[in-house]
Short mmCIF file of C-alpha atoms in Angstrom, two decimals:
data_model
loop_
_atom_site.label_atom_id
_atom_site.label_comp_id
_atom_site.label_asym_id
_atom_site.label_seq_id
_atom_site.Cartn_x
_atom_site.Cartn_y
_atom_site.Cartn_z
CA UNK A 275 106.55 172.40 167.25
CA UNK A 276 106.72 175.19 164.55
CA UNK A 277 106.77 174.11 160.76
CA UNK A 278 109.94 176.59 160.81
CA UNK A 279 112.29 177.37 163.51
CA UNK A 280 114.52 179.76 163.41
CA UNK A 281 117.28 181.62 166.31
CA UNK A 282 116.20 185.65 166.69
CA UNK A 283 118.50 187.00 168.12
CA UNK A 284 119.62 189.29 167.91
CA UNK A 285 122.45 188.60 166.16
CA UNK A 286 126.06 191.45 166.33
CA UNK A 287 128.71 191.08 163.92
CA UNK A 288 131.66 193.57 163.09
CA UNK A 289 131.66 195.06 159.40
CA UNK A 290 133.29 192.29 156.81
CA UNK A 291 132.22 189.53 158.89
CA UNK A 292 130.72 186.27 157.12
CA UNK A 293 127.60 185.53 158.60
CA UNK A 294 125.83 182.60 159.00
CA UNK A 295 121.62 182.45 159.40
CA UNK A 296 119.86 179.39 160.18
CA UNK A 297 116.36 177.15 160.36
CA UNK A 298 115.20 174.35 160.57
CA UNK A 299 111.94 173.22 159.29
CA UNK A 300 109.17 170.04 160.10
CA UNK A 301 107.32 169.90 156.86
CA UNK A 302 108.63 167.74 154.32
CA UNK A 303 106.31 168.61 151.87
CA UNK A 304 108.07 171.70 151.43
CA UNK A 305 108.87 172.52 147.80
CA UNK A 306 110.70 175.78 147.56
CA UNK A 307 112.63 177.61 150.15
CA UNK A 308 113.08 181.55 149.87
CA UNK A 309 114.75 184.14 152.36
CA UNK A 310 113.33 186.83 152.86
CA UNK A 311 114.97 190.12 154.06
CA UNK A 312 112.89 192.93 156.02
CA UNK A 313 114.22 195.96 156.86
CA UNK A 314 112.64 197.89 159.96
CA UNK A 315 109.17 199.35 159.49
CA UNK A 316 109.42 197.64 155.74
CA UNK A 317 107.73 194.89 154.40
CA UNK A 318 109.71 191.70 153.55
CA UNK A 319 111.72 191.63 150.33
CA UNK A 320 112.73 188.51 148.35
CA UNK A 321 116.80 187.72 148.84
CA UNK A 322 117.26 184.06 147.59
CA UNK A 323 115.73 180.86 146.81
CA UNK A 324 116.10 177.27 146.47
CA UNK A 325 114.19 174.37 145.49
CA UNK A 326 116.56 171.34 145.80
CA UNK A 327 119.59 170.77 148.37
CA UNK A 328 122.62 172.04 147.79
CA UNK A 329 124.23 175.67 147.19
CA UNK A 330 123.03 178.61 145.76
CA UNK A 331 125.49 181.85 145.25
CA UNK A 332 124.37 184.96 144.43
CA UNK A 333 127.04 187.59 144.77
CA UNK A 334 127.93 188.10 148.62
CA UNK A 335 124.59 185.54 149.30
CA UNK A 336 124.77 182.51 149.44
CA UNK A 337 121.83 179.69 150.37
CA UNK A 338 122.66 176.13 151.48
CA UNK A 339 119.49 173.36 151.80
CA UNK A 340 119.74 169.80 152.80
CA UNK A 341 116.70 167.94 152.86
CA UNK A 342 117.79 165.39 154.59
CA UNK A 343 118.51 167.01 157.85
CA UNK A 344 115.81 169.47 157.01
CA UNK A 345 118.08 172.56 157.61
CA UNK A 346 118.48 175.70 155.39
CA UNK A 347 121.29 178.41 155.74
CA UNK A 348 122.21 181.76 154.65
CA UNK A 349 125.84 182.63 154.07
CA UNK A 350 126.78 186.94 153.93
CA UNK A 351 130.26 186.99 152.92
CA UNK A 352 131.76 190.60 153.68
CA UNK A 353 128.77 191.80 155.68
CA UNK A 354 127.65 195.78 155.22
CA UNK A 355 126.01 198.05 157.91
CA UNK A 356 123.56 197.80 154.97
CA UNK A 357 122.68 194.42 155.58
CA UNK A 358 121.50 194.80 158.97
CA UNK A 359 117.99 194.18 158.71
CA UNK A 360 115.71 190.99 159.92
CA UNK A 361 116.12 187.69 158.05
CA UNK A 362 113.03 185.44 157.28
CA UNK A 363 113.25 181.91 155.97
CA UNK A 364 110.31 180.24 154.68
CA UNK A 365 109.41 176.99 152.83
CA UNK A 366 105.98 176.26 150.90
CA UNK A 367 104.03 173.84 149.34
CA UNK A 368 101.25 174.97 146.67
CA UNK A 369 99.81 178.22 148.60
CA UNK A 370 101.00 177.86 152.09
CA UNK A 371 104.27 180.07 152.75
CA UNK A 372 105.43 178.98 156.41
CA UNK A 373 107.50 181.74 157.50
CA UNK A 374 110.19 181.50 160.59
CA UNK A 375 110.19 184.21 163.07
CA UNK A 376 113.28 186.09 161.66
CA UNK A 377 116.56 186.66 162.89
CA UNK A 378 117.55 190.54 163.93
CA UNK A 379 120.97 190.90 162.26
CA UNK A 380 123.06 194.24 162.92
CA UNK A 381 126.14 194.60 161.25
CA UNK A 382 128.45 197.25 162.93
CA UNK A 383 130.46 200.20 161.23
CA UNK B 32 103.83 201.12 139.06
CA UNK B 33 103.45 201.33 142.82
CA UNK B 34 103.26 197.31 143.74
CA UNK B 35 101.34 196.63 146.33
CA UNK B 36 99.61 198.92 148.37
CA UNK B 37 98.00 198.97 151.42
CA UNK B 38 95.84 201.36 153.67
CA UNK B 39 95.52 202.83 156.20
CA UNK B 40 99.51 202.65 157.27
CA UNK B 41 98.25 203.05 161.15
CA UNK B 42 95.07 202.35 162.62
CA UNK B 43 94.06 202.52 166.57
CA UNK B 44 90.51 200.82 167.02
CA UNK B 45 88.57 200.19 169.83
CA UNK B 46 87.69 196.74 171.11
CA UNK B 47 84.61 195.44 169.63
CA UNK B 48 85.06 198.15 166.28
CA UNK B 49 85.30 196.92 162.69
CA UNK B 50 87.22 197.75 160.16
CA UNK B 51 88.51 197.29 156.65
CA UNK B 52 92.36 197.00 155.25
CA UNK B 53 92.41 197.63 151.71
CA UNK B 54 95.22 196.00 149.68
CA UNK B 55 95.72 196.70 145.82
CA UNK B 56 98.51 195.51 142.98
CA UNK B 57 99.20 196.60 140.08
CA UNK B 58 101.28 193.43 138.59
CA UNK B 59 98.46 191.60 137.23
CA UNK B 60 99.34 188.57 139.93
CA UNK B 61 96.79 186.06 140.15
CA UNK B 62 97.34 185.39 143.95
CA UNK B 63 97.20 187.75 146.84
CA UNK B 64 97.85 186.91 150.35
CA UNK B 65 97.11 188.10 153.72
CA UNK B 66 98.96 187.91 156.74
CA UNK B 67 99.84 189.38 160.35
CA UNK B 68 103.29 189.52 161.95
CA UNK B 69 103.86 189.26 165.85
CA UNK B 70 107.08 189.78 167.73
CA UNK B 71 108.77 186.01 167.83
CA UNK B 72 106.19 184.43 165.60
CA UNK B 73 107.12 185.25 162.32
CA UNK B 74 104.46 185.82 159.48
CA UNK B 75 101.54 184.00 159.88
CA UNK B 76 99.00 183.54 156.65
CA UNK B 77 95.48 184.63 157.86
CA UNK B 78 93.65 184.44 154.27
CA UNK B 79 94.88 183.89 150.88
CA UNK B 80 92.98 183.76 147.33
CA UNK B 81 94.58 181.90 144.67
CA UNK B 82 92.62 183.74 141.67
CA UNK B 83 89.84 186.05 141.16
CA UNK B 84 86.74 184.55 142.88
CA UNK B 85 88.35 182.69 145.54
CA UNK B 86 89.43 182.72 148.40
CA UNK B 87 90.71 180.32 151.61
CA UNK B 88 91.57 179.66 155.21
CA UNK B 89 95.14 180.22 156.47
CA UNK B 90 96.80 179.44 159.38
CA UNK B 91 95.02 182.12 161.43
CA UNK B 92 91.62 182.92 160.02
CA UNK B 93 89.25 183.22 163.21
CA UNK B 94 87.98 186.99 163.29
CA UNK B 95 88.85 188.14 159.99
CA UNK B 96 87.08 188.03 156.62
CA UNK B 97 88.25 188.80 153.34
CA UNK B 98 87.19 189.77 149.88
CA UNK B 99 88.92 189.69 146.96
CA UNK B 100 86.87 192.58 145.25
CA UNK B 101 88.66 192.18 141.23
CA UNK B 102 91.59 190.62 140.05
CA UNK B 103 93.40 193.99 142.02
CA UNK B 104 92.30 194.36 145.47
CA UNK B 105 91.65 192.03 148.02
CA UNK B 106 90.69 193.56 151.48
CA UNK B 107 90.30 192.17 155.10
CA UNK B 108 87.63 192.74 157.44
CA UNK B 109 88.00 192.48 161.39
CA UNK B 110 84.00 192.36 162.35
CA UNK B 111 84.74 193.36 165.95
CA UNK B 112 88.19 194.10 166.71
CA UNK B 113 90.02 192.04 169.82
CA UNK B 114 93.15 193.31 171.67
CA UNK B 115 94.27 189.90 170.46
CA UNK B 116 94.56 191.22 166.51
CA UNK B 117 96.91 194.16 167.66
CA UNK B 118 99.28 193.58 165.10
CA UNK B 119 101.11 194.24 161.64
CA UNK B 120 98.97 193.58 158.72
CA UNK B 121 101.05 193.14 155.53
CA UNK B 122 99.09 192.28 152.20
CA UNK B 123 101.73 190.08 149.44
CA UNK B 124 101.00 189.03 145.94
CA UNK B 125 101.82 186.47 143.76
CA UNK B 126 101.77 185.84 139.81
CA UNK B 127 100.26 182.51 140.45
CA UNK B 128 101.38 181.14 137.58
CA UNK B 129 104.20 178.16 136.45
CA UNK B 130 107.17 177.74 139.09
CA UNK B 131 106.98 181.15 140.72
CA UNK B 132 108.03 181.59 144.20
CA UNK B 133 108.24 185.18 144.99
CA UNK B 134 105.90 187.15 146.86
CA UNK B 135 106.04 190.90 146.00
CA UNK B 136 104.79 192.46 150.24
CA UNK B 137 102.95 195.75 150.44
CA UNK B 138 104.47 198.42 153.50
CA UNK B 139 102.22 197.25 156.35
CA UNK B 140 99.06 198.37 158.27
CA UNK B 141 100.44 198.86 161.78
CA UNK B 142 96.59 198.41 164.19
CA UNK B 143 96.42 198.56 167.67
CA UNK B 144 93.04 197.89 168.80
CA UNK B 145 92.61 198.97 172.77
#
């Protein structure tokens, strides 16, 4: 089993859709929780992170954790063509980032 | 300041060739990072070195070797290149430093090794 599973898609949704990405991780020495987003070609670029359950907002973002279930989400509220990219969650304790695979998320005009 | 960068951007190598990616910051981050992305399995940590002078194992270290040359650069080494290690190289760095979290990613070394 991976450390960090997580659906790839890919993953349609009509412009000023909410979208909702998911994981689930193994490891619960995780400490900190980050999504990452990667457009095409690009390397990976910080979006949001969390290090306790519960919500983080950060304009049209959004991250949900619960340890308890060992799930983490990411909410897009009023989704952009500009958001379609691939979307990587990853937990870590000390130096070990665990990455997902990444979900492929197109957003249509 | 550029961040982190890496070259070459593309690479095609021969099986059983060696090679060098070179990866350099410019943020003064203690930690740098290397790892290799596959369709469906995500980034996967091959090396990493904490500080200046060392450096360790990730998840996927057989074939490579690394050196973390000065607080800057840190470069990896494939000996003798596999069709196995076709792949997307992408160098990240880290401050290293109190609660940080972020990992500032270099563009990518795209190698195909044949």
């Amino acid at each position: 089993q991976k450390e960090v599973e997580q659906d790839p898609g890919p993953l349609s949704v009509p412009e000023g859709a909410i979208v909702s990405l998911n994981c689930t991780y193994s490891n619960s020495a995780f400490q900190y929780f980050m999504w990452y987003r990667q457009y095409s070609r690009k390397g990976p670029e910080l979006l949001m992170y969390t290090y306790s359950s519960g919500n983080k907002e950060d304009g049209r973002f959004t991250a949900q954790v619960d340890k308890s279930s060992k799930y983490i989400s990411l909410f897009i509220r009023d989704s952009q063509p500009s958001d379609s990219a691939t979307y990587l969650c990853t937990g870590n304790y000390g130096q070990n980032f665990v990455f997902g695979p990444g979900t492929r998320l197109s957003v249509l005009p | 300041n550029a961040g982190v960068t890496q070259t070459p951007k593309f690479q095609v190598l021969k099986t059983g060739q060696s090679m060098t990616l070179q990866c350099a910051q410019d943020m003064n981050h203690n930690s740098m990072y290397w790892y290799r992305q596959d369709p469906g399995m995500g980034l996967r940590l091959i090396y990493y070195s904490a500080s200046e002078g060392t450096t360790d194992k990730g998840e996927v270290p057989n074939g490579y070797n690394v050196s973390r040359l000065n607080k800057r650069e840190f470069s990896l080494r494939l000996e003798s290149a596999a069709p196995s290690q076709t792949s997307v190289y992408f160098c990240a760095s880290r401050p290293g430093t109190g609660i940080t979290y972020e990992q500032y990613f270099g563009p990518g070394t795209r190698l195909t090794v044949t």
